[in-house]
One Martini backbone bead per residue (centre of mass of N, CA, C, O) as a GRO file, in nm:
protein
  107
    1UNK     BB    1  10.862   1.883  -3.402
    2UNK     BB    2  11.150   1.756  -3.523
    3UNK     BB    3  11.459   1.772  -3.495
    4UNK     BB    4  11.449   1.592  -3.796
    5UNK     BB    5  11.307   1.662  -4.054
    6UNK     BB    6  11.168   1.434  -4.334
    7UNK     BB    7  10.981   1.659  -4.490
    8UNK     BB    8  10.895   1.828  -4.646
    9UNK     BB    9  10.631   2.000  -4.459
   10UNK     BB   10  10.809   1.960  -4.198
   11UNK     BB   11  11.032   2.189  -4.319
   12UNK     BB   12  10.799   2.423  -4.350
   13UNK     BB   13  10.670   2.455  -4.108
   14UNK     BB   14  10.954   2.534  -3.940
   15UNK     BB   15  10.957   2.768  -4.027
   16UNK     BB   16  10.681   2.917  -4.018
   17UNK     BB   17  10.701   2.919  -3.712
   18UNK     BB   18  10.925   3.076  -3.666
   19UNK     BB   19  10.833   3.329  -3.812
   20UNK     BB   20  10.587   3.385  -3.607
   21UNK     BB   21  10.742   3.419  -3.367
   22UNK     BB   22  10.936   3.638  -3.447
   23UNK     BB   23  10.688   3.839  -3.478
   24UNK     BB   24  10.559   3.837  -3.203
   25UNK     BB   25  10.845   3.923  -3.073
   26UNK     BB   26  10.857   4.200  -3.229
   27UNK     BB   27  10.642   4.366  -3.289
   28UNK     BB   28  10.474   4.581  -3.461
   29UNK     BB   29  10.333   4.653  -3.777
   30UNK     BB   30  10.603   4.630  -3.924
   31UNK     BB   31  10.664   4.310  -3.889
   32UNK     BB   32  10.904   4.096  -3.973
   33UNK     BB   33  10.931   3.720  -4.022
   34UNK     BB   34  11.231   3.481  -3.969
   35UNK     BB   35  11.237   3.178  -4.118
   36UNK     BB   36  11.455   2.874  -4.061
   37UNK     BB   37  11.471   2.492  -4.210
   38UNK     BB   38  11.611   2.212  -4.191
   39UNK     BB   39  11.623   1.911  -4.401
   40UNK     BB   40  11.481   1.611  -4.523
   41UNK     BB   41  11.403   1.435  -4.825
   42UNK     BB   42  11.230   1.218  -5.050
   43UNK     BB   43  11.338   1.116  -5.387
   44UNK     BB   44  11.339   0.809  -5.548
   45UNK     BB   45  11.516   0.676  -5.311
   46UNK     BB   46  11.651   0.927  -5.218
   47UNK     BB   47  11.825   1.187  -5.004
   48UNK     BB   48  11.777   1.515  -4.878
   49UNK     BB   49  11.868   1.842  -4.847
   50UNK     BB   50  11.661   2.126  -4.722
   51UNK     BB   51  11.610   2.503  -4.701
   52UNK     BB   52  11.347   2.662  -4.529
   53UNK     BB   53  11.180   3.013  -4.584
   54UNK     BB   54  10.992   3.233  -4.398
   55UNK     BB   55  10.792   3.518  -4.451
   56UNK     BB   56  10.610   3.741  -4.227
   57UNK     BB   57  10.371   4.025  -4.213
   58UNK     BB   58  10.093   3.902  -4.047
   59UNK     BB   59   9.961   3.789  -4.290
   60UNK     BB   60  10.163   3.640  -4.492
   61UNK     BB   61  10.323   3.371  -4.621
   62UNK     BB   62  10.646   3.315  -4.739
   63UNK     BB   63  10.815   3.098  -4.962
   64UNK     BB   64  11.130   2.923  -4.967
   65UNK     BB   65  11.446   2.761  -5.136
   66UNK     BB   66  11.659   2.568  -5.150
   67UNK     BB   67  11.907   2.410  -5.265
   68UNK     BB   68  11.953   2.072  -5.287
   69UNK     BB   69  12.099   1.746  -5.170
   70UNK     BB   70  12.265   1.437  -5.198
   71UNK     BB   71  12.313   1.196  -4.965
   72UNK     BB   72  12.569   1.001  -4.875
   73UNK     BB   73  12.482   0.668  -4.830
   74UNK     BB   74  12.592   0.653  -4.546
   75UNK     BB   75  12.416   0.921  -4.447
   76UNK     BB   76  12.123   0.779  -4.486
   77UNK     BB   77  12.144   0.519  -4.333
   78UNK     BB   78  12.213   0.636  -4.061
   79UNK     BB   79  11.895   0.820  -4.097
   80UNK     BB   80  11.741   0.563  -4.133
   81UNK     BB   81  11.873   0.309  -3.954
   82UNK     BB   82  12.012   0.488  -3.722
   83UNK     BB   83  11.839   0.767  -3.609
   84UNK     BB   84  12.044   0.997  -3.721
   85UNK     BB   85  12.135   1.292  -3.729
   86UNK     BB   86  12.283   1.505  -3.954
   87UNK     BB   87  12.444   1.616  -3.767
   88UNK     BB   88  12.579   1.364  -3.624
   89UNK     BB   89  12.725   1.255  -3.885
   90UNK     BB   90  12.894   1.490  -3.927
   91UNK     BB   91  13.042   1.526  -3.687
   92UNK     BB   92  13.190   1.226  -3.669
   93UNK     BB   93  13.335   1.268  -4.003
   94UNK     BB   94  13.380   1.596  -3.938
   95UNK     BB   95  13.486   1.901  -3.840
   96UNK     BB   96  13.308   2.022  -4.094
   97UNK     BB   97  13.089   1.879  -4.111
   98UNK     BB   98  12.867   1.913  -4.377
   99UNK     BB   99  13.076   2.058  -4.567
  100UNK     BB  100  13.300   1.769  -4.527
  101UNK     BB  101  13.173   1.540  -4.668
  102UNK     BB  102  13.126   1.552  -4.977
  103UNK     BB  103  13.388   1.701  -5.089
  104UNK     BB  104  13.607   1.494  -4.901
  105UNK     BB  105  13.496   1.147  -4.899
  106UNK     BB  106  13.457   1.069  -4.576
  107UNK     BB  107  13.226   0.792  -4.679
   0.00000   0.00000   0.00000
């Protein structure tokens, strides 16, 4: 897994990854392990942000999603051109992370 997944399917995974890690480190028969992953995807030439949660019962494992939103031009540049990570775009232009950025018009 890498720091920013930027796929559905590898920021799926890392739900997955961490529910099983949470159920084995819970241990005991009744224990449900609970994994949730930011990430990011591409859909139309446009990148989306997007977060998966996971709950693993033992057997099964159960996946959700967030509503995703379509990150705002200058902060898809940042993370397709310049390899920076979503964390990294929104603290350089926002105090307030990523939930300062798109609607305070930061970028």
């Amino acid at each position: 897994m890498s720091d920013q997944p930027k796929t559905l399917a590898e920021t799926t995974q890392g739900a997955r990854n961490r529910a099983q890690r949470a159920a084995a480190a819970a241990g005991g028969p009744s224990t449900f392990g609970i994994g949730m992953e930011s990430g990011l995807f591409e859909s139309g030439g446009r990148l989306f942000d997007v977060c998966a949660c996971a709950i693993f019962d033992g057997q099964e494992m159960h996946i959700g999603y967030s509503c995703a939103w379509e990150l705002p031009p200058a902060v898809q540049e940042k993370v397709l051109k310049e390899g920076m990570d979503l964390t990294q775009v929104c603290a350089r232009v926002s105090l307030l992370g990523c939930v300062g950025v798109a609607p305070c018009h930061l970028l």
